[in-house]
Amino acid sequence: MPHPPWLRTGPDPAPEIRTRRSWRGRVFATALSIFVQLPGLGFAFAGAWHHARGPVDVVSVGSVVLGIAAAALLLLPSRRAGVVAVAALAVPAIALAPGPPAAALAVAIAVARAVLGGAAIWAWCTLAGVGLAGIGWIVGQGGGAAGIRVLAVTVALCVVAAAASGASGRRERFRIAAREEASRRRSAAEEERLRIARELHDVLAHSLSQISVQAGVGLHLFDDDPESARQSLRSIRETSATALDEVRGVLGMLRQSDDSAKTSAPRRPEPTLHALPALLEETRRLGLSVEAHGDAATGAWTGDPPVSAATQTAAYRVVQESLTNVRRHAPGALVKVEVGVERDAVTLRVENGPPPTAAELGAAREERAPGRGILGMRERAAALGGTLEAGPTVAGGFVVTARLPIGPRGAATPREETT
């Protein structure tokens, strides 16, 4: 919506710039108001000259001088008391000065400044006082042009005040809209930052955990079984390459603008539910006992309506992070993974028992440190409108349960991706 420059809603300028602009505006308003009243002063003296150099009309000259003094008061920074003082000095000039009521310009500027500066009550009360002064003039003199001039100017000033009130309200709406837009942008940026942080956490935590386990196996078998050690190194190479690809994809979103993103090569596809069997098999190769139940065993996802891509990615990441936590905190424990697709949601359950030996349990407790994995899983579920619960079991293990909405009806089911 276009708006004039005086309604601009950009960032507030520095205090010294704001002060300089205010001073320039007051000087211009004062000079303009004085300039338009100078002819009235000339008319007052010219009247006396016209009447054979008779005495000067002191009332006319005095009223014009008061109007010029009212214009000079516009230099004051005050918007509240200033509008009252300017109007009080300008009323005699409006009523008695020869020619058009030029002193009304100073009052109009003072009223507009007061309304735009948040002192609308002062402006309207001042106009009410000017109107009462005009009525009193008419009653006191039994009529007369002076009171009528004051009342006519009061009506015009009310129109000015109403226009300034409308401009003030419009400016405030623009400011509110600008603040809301800035808040939305900050919220969107914060959500995007959290999403990228979750992606990086899931990718790095899972991949580095795998690399750590495989490196330990390789070191253990380096002398006794070199071929198995080589296999561990190959797995480390494949895992690190996959992790680097995913990290590059996440970081690529930060570097690309909207236009360049459309023309650039497609990024690595997000993981889906079809990749769960491969994830579970990979976890078994790292020495974790995993039992798959439900659709998690086959990866065959059928049903109506289909599951959205965002829900499939979130479900995959929840299972991935849960398995990573088991490797970190309960190595050697039996893990049961159950995934099911219902009519309106995807349900997940990842439960593990305690480590099989006391030594492993003690090691897990020693290395356990506060992390953000569960917090990230909860954020993923909440972003989709789902729920996630995580906590210890009576048997000493840990269980993660989640329920994720399948997404909007009619969403296409992503094609099966190979890993």
Coordinates of C-alpha atoms in Angstrom, one line a residue:
M1 CA 0.0 0.0 0.0
P2 CA 1.6 3.3 -1.1
H3 CA 2.0 6.0 1.5
P4 CA 3.5 9.5 1.6
P5 CA 7.1 10.1 2.9
W6 CA 5.8 11.6 6.2
L7 CA 4.2 8.2 6.9
R8 CA 7.4 6.2 6.4
T9 CA 7.7 3.3 8.8
G10 CA 11.3 2.2 8.4
P11 CA 13.9 2.0 11.2
D12 CA 13.9 5.0 13.5
P13 CA 16.8 7.3 12.7
A14 CA 19.5 8.1 15.1
P15 CA 18.6 10.7 17.9
E16 CA 20.9 13.4 16.4
I17 CA 19.3 12.9 12.9
R18 CA 15.8 13.0 14.4
T19 CA 16.7 16.2 16.3
R20 CA 18.1 17.9 13.2
R21 CA 15.1 17.0 11.1
S22 CA 12.7 18.3 13.8
W23 CA 14.6 21.6 14.0
R24 CA 14.6 22.1 10.3
G25 CA 10.8 21.4 10.2
R26 CA 10.1 24.0 12.9
V27 CA 12.2 26.6 11.3
F28 CA 10.5 26.1 8.0
A29 CA 7.0 26.3 9.6
T30 CA 7.9 29.4 11.5
A31 CA 9.4 31.2 8.5
L32 CA 6.4 30.3 6.3
S33 CA 3.9 31.5 9.0
I34 CA 5.7 34.8 9.4
F35 CA 6.0 35.3 5.7
V36 CA 2.3 35.0 5.0
Q37 CA 1.5 37.5 7.8
L38 CA 3.9 40.2 6.6
P39 CA 1.3 41.6 4.1
G40 CA -1.2 42.0 6.9
L41 CA 1.4 44.2 8.8
G42 CA 1.8 46.2 5.6
F43 CA -1.9 46.7 5.3
A44 CA -2.2 48.0 8.8
F45 CA 0.4 50.7 8.2
A46 CA -0.9 51.4 4.7
G47 CA -4.3 52.2 6.1
A48 CA -3.0 55.0 8.2
W49 CA -1.0 56.4 5.2
H50 CA -4.1 56.2 3.1
H51 CA -6.1 58.4 5.5
A52 CA -3.8 61.4 5.1
R53 CA -1.1 60.1 7.4
G54 CA -3.6 59.6 10.2
P55 CA -2.8 57.7 13.4
V56 CA -1.8 54.1 13.1
D57 CA -4.5 51.6 14.0
V58 CA -2.8 50.2 17.2
V59 CA -5.3 47.3 17.4
S60 CA -4.7 46.1 13.9
V61 CA -0.9 46.4 14.2
G62 CA -0.9 44.8 17.7
S63 CA -3.0 41.9 16.5
V64 CA -0.6 41.3 13.5
V65 CA 2.4 41.4 15.9
L66 CA 0.7 38.9 18.1
G67 CA 0.1 36.6 15.1
I68 CA 3.8 36.9 14.2
A69 CA 4.7 36.1 17.8
A70 CA 2.4 33.0 17.6
A71 CA 4.3 31.9 14.5
A72 CA 7.6 32.3 16.4
L73 CA 6.4 30.0 19.1
L74 CA 6.4 27.2 16.5
L75 CA 10.2 27.0 17.1
L76 CA 9.5 25.5 20.6
P77 CA 9.8 21.7 20.6
S78 CA 6.7 21.3 22.9
R79 CA 3.6 19.9 21.1
R80 CA 1.2 20.0 24.1
A81 CA 1.5 23.4 25.7
G82 CA 2.8 24.8 22.4
V83 CA -0.5 24.4 20.5
V84 CA -2.3 26.2 23.3
A85 CA 0.2 29.1 23.4
V86 CA 0.2 29.5 19.6
A87 CA -3.7 29.5 19.4
A88 CA -3.9 32.0 22.3
L89 CA -1.7 34.5 20.6
A90 CA -3.2 34.0 17.1
V91 CA -6.9 34.4 18.0
P92 CA -6.7 38.3 18.1
A93 CA -4.9 38.3 14.7
I94 CA -7.5 36.0 13.2
A95 CA -10.3 38.3 14.5
L96 CA -8.8 41.7 14.0
A97 CA -5.9 41.7 11.5
P98 CA -6.7 43.3 8.1
G99 CA -7.0 41.0 5.2
P100 CA -7.3 37.2 5.2
P101 CA -6.7 35.5 8.6
A102 CA -3.2 34.4 7.8
A103 CA -2.4 33.8 11.5
A104 CA -4.5 30.6 11.2
L105 CA -1.7 29.0 9.3
A106 CA 0.4 28.9 12.5
V107 CA -2.4 27.4 14.5
A108 CA -3.0 24.8 11.8
I109 CA 0.6 23.8 11.8
A110 CA 0.6 23.6 15.7
V111 CA -2.6 21.5 15.6
A112 CA -1.2 19.1 13.0
R113 CA 2.1 18.7 15.0
A114 CA 0.2 18.0 18.2
V115 CA -2.1 15.4 16.6
L116 CA 0.8 13.6 14.8
G117 CA 2.9 13.8 17.9
G118 CA 0.4 12.0 20.1
A119 CA -1.1 15.1 21.8
A120 CA -4.5 15.0 20.0
I121 CA -6.4 15.8 23.2
W122 CA -4.5 19.0 23.6
A123 CA -5.2 19.9 20.0
W124 CA -9.0 19.3 20.2
C125 CA -9.3 21.1 23.6
T126 CA -7.5 24.1 22.1
L127 CA -9.8 24.1 19.1
A128 CA -12.8 24.0 21.5
G129 CA -11.3 27.0 23.3
V130 CA -10.9 28.9 20.1
G131 CA -14.5 28.2 19.1
L132 CA -15.7 29.4 22.5
A133 CA -13.7 32.5 22.1
G134 CA -15.4 33.2 18.8
I135 CA -18.8 32.6 20.4
G136 CA -17.9 34.9 23.2
W137 CA -16.8 37.6 20.8
I138 CA -20.1 37.4 19.0
V139 CA -22.2 37.5 22.2
G140 CA -20.1 40.3 23.7
Q141 CA -20.3 42.5 20.6
G142 CA -23.8 41.5 19.6
G143 CA -22.6 40.1 16.3
G144 CA -19.7 41.4 14.2
A145 CA -17.3 40.1 11.6
A146 CA -14.5 39.3 14.2
G147 CA -16.4 36.5 15.9
I148 CA -17.6 35.1 12.7
R149 CA -14.0 35.0 11.3
V150 CA -12.9 33.1 14.4
L151 CA -15.7 30.6 14.2
A152 CA -15.1 30.0 10.4
V153 CA -11.3 29.5 11.1
T154 CA -12.2 27.1 13.9
V155 CA -14.2 25.0 11.5
A156 CA -11.3 24.9 9.0
L157 CA -8.9 24.0 11.8
C158 CA -11.2 21.1 12.9
V159 CA -10.9 19.8 9.3
V160 CA -7.1 20.0 9.6
A161 CA -7.2 18.2 12.9
A162 CA -9.4 15.4 11.5
A163 CA -7.1 15.0 8.5
A164 CA -4.0 14.9 10.8
S165 CA -5.8 12.3 13.0
G166 CA -6.5 10.1 10.0
A167 CA -2.8 10.4 8.9
S168 CA -1.7 9.6 12.4
G169 CA -3.9 6.5 12.5
R170 CA -2.7 5.4 9.1
R171 CA 0.9 5.9 10.1
E172 CA 0.3 3.8 13.3
R173 CA -1.3 1.0 11.2
F174 CA 1.7 1.0 8.9
R175 CA 4.0 0.8 11.9
I176 CA 2.1 -2.1 13.4
A177 CA 2.1 -3.9 10.1
A178 CA 5.9 -3.3 9.7
R179 CA 6.5 -4.6 13.2
E180 CA 4.3 -7.7 12.6
E181 CA 6.1 -8.3 9.3
A182 CA 9.5 -8.0 11.0
S183 CA 8.3 -10.4 13.7
R184 CA 7.1 -12.9 11.1
R185 CA 10.4 -12.7 9.4
R186 CA 12.3 -13.2 12.6
S187 CA 10.1 -16.2 13.5
A188 CA 10.6 -17.7 10.0
A189 CA 14.3 -17.3 10.3
E190 CA 14.3 -18.8 13.8
E191 CA 12.3 -21.8 12.6
E192 CA 14.6 -22.3 9.6
R193 CA 17.6 -22.1 11.9
L194 CA 16.2 -24.6 14.3
R195 CA 15.3 -26.9 11.4
I196 CA 18.8 -26.8 10.0
A197 CA 20.2 -27.3 13.4
R198 CA 18.1 -30.5 13.8
E199 CA 19.1 -31.8 10.4
L200 CA 22.8 -31.3 11.2
H201 CA 22.4 -32.8 14.6
D202 CA 20.7 -35.9 13.3
V203 CA 23.2 -36.3 10.4
L204 CA 26.3 -35.8 12.5
A205 CA 25.2 -37.6 15.6
H206 CA 24.2 -40.7 13.6
S207 CA 27.2 -40.7 11.3
L208 CA 29.8 -40.0 13.9
S209 CA 28.4 -42.6 16.2
Q210 CA 28.7 -45.2 13.4
I211 CA 32.2 -44.0 12.6
S212 CA 33.2 -44.3 16.2
V213 CA 31.9 -47.9 16.5
Q214 CA 33.5 -49.0 13.3
A215 CA 36.8 -47.4 14.2
G216 CA 36.7 -49.3 17.5
V217 CA 36.1 -52.6 15.7
G218 CA 38.8 -51.9 13.2
L219 CA 41.4 -51.1 16.0
H220 CA 40.4 -54.2 17.9
L221 CA 40.7 -56.5 14.8
F222 CA 43.7 -54.7 13.2
D223 CA 46.2 -57.4 14.2
D224 CA 44.1 -60.5 14.4
D225 CA 41.8 -60.1 11.5
P226 CA 43.1 -57.5 8.9
E227 CA 40.3 -58.2 6.4
S228 CA 37.6 -57.4 9.0
A229 CA 39.6 -54.2 9.9
R230 CA 39.6 -53.3 6.2
Q231 CA 35.9 -53.8 6.0
S232 CA 35.4 -51.4 9.0
L233 CA 37.5 -48.8 7.2
R234 CA 35.4 -49.2 4.1
S235 CA 32.3 -48.7 6.2
I236 CA 33.8 -45.6 7.7
R237 CA 34.6 -44.2 4.2
E238 CA 31.0 -44.9 3.0
T239 CA 29.5 -43.5 6.1
S240 CA 31.6 -40.3 6.1
A241 CA 30.9 -39.8 2.4
T242 CA 27.1 -40.1 3.0
A243 CA 27.3 -37.7 5.9
L244 CA 29.3 -35.2 3.9
D245 CA 26.7 -35.3 1.1
E246 CA 23.9 -34.6 3.6
V247 CA 25.8 -31.8 5.3
R248 CA 26.6 -30.2 1.9
G249 CA 22.8 -30.4 1.1
V250 CA 21.9 -28.7 4.3
L251 CA 24.6 -26.0 4.0
G252 CA 23.7 -25.5 0.3
M253 CA 20.3 -24.2 1.4
L254 CA 22.0 -21.5 3.3
R255 CA 24.2 -20.4 0.4
Q256 CA 21.6 -20.4 -2.3
S257 CA 19.1 -17.7 -3.0
D258 CA 15.6 -18.4 -4.2
D259 CA 16.6 -17.8 -7.9
S260 CA 19.8 -19.8 -7.8
A261 CA 18.0 -22.7 -5.9
K262 CA 15.6 -23.1 -8.9
T263 CA 18.5 -23.4 -11.4
S264 CA 20.9 -25.4 -9.4
A265 CA 21.2 -29.2 -9.3
P266 CA 18.8 -31.0 -7.1
R267 CA 20.0 -31.8 -3.6
R268 CA 20.2 -35.3 -2.1
P269 CA 16.6 -36.5 -1.5
E270 CA 15.3 -36.5 2.1
P271 CA 15.1 -39.9 3.7
T272 CA 11.6 -41.6 3.7
L273 CA 10.0 -44.5 5.4
H274 CA 11.1 -46.8 2.6
A275 CA 14.7 -46.3 3.9
L276 CA 13.9 -47.7 7.4
P277 CA 14.8 -51.3 6.7
A278 CA 18.2 -50.3 5.4
L279 CA 18.7 -48.1 8.5
L280 CA 17.9 -51.0 10.7
E281 CA 20.2 -53.4 8.8
E282 CA 23.0 -50.8 9.0
T283 CA 22.4 -50.6 12.8
R284 CA 22.6 -54.4 13.1
R285 CA 25.9 -54.4 11.3
L286 CA 27.2 -52.1 14.0
G287 CA 26.5 -54.7 16.7
L288 CA 23.1 -53.6 18.0
S289 CA 20.3 -56.2 18.2
V290 CA 17.3 -54.8 16.5
E291 CA 13.8 -56.3 16.2
A292 CA 11.5 -54.8 13.6
H293 CA 7.8 -55.1 14.0
G294 CA 4.9 -53.9 11.7
D295 CA 5.7 -52.0 8.5
A296 CA 9.2 -51.3 9.8
A297 CA 10.3 -54.8 8.9
T298 CA 9.4 -54.5 5.2
G299 CA 9.2 -50.9 4.3
A300 CA 6.0 -51.5 2.3
W301 CA 3.9 -48.5 3.0
T302 CA 0.4 -48.7 1.5
G303 CA -2.8 -47.0 2.5
D304 CA -5.1 -44.2 1.8
P305 CA -4.4 -41.4 2.1
P306 CA -0.7 -41.5 1.5
V307 CA 1.9 -40.2 4.0
S308 CA 3.4 -36.8 3.2
A309 CA 7.1 -36.4 2.6
A310 CA 7.6 -34.2 5.6
T311 CA 6.0 -36.8 7.9
Q312 CA 8.1 -39.6 6.4
T313 CA 11.3 -37.6 6.9
A314 CA 10.4 -36.8 10.5
A315 CA 9.6 -40.5 11.2
Y316 CA 12.9 -41.6 9.8
R317 CA 14.8 -39.1 11.8
V318 CA 13.0 -40.0 15.0
V319 CA 13.9 -43.7 14.5
Q320 CA 17.5 -42.8 13.5
E321 CA 18.0 -40.6 16.6
S322 CA 16.5 -43.2 18.9
L323 CA 18.9 -45.8 17.6
T324 CA 21.8 -43.4 17.9
N325 CA 20.9 -42.8 21.6
V326 CA 20.7 -46.5 22.2
R327 CA 24.2 -47.0 20.9
R328 CA 25.5 -44.1 23.0
H329 CA 23.7 -44.9 26.3
A330 CA 22.8 -48.6 26.2
P331 CA 25.3 -50.4 24.0
G332 CA 24.4 -54.1 23.4
A333 CA 20.8 -53.6 24.5
L334 CA 18.0 -55.3 22.5
V335 CA 16.0 -52.7 20.6
K336 CA 12.4 -53.1 19.3
V337 CA 11.3 -50.8 16.5
E338 CA 7.6 -50.7 15.6
V339 CA 6.2 -48.4 12.9
G340 CA 2.6 -48.4 11.7
V341 CA 0.5 -46.3 9.4
E342 CA -3.0 -45.6 10.6
R343 CA -5.8 -43.8 8.9
D344 CA -4.7 -40.3 10.0
A345 CA -1.2 -40.7 11.6
V346 CA 2.1 -42.6 11.6
T347 CA 2.9 -44.3 15.0
L348 CA 6.4 -45.0 16.1
R349 CA 7.7 -46.9 19.1
V350 CA 11.4 -47.5 19.8
E351 CA 12.1 -49.4 23.0
N352 CA 15.3 -50.8 24.3
G353 CA 16.2 -52.7 27.4
P354 CA 19.2 -52.2 29.7
P355 CA 22.7 -53.2 28.5
P356 CA 23.2 -56.9 29.0
T357 CA 26.1 -56.6 31.4
A358 CA 26.8 -54.3 34.4
A359 CA 30.1 -53.2 32.8
E360 CA 28.4 -51.9 29.7
L361 CA 25.7 -50.2 31.8
G362 CA 28.4 -48.4 33.8
A363 CA 30.2 -47.4 30.7
A364 CA 27.0 -46.0 29.2
R365 CA 26.3 -44.0 32.4
E366 CA 29.8 -42.6 32.5
E367 CA 29.7 -41.4 28.9
R368 CA 26.1 -40.1 29.1
A369 CA 25.9 -36.3 28.8
P370 CA 23.0 -33.9 28.3
G371 CA 22.2 -33.7 24.6
R372 CA 19.5 -32.2 22.4
G373 CA 18.4 -35.4 20.6
I374 CA 15.1 -35.8 22.4
L375 CA 14.5 -32.1 22.2
G376 CA 15.0 -32.2 18.5
M377 CA 12.6 -35.1 18.1
R378 CA 10.0 -33.3 20.1
E379 CA 10.4 -30.2 17.9
R380 CA 10.0 -32.3 14.8
A381 CA 6.8 -33.8 16.0
A382 CA 5.4 -30.5 17.2
A383 CA 6.2 -28.8 13.9
L384 CA 3.9 -31.3 12.2
G385 CA 1.2 -31.1 14.9
G386 CA 2.1 -34.5 16.4
T387 CA 3.3 -35.7 19.8
L388 CA 6.4 -37.4 21.1
E389 CA 7.0 -39.0 24.5
A390 CA 10.3 -40.4 25.8
G391 CA 11.3 -41.8 29.2
P392 CA 12.7 -44.8 31.1
T393 CA 10.8 -48.1 31.4
V394 CA 10.2 -50.2 34.5
A395 CA 12.8 -52.7 33.3
G396 CA 15.6 -50.2 33.2
G397 CA 15.4 -49.4 29.5
F398 CA 14.1 -46.5 27.5
V399 CA 11.2 -46.0 25.2
V400 CA 10.3 -43.4 22.6
T401 CA 6.8 -43.2 21.2
A402 CA 5.5 -40.7 18.6
R403 CA 2.4 -40.0 16.7
L404 CA 2.8 -37.9 13.5
P405 CA -0.1 -36.7 11.3
I406 CA 0.1 -38.2 7.9
G407 CA -0.1 -34.7 6.3
P408 CA -2.6 -33.1 4.0
R409 CA -4.9 -35.4 2.1
G410 CA -3.9 -36.0 -1.4
A411 CA -0.1 -35.6 -0.8
A412 CA 1.9 -37.8 -3.1
T413 CA 3.8 -40.6 -1.6
P414 CA 7.5 -40.2 -2.4
R415 CA 9.0 -42.9 -4.5
E416 CA 11.2 -45.4 -2.8
E417 CA 14.7 -44.1 -2.5
T418 CA 17.8 -46.3 -2.4
T419 CA 20.5 -45.8 0.2

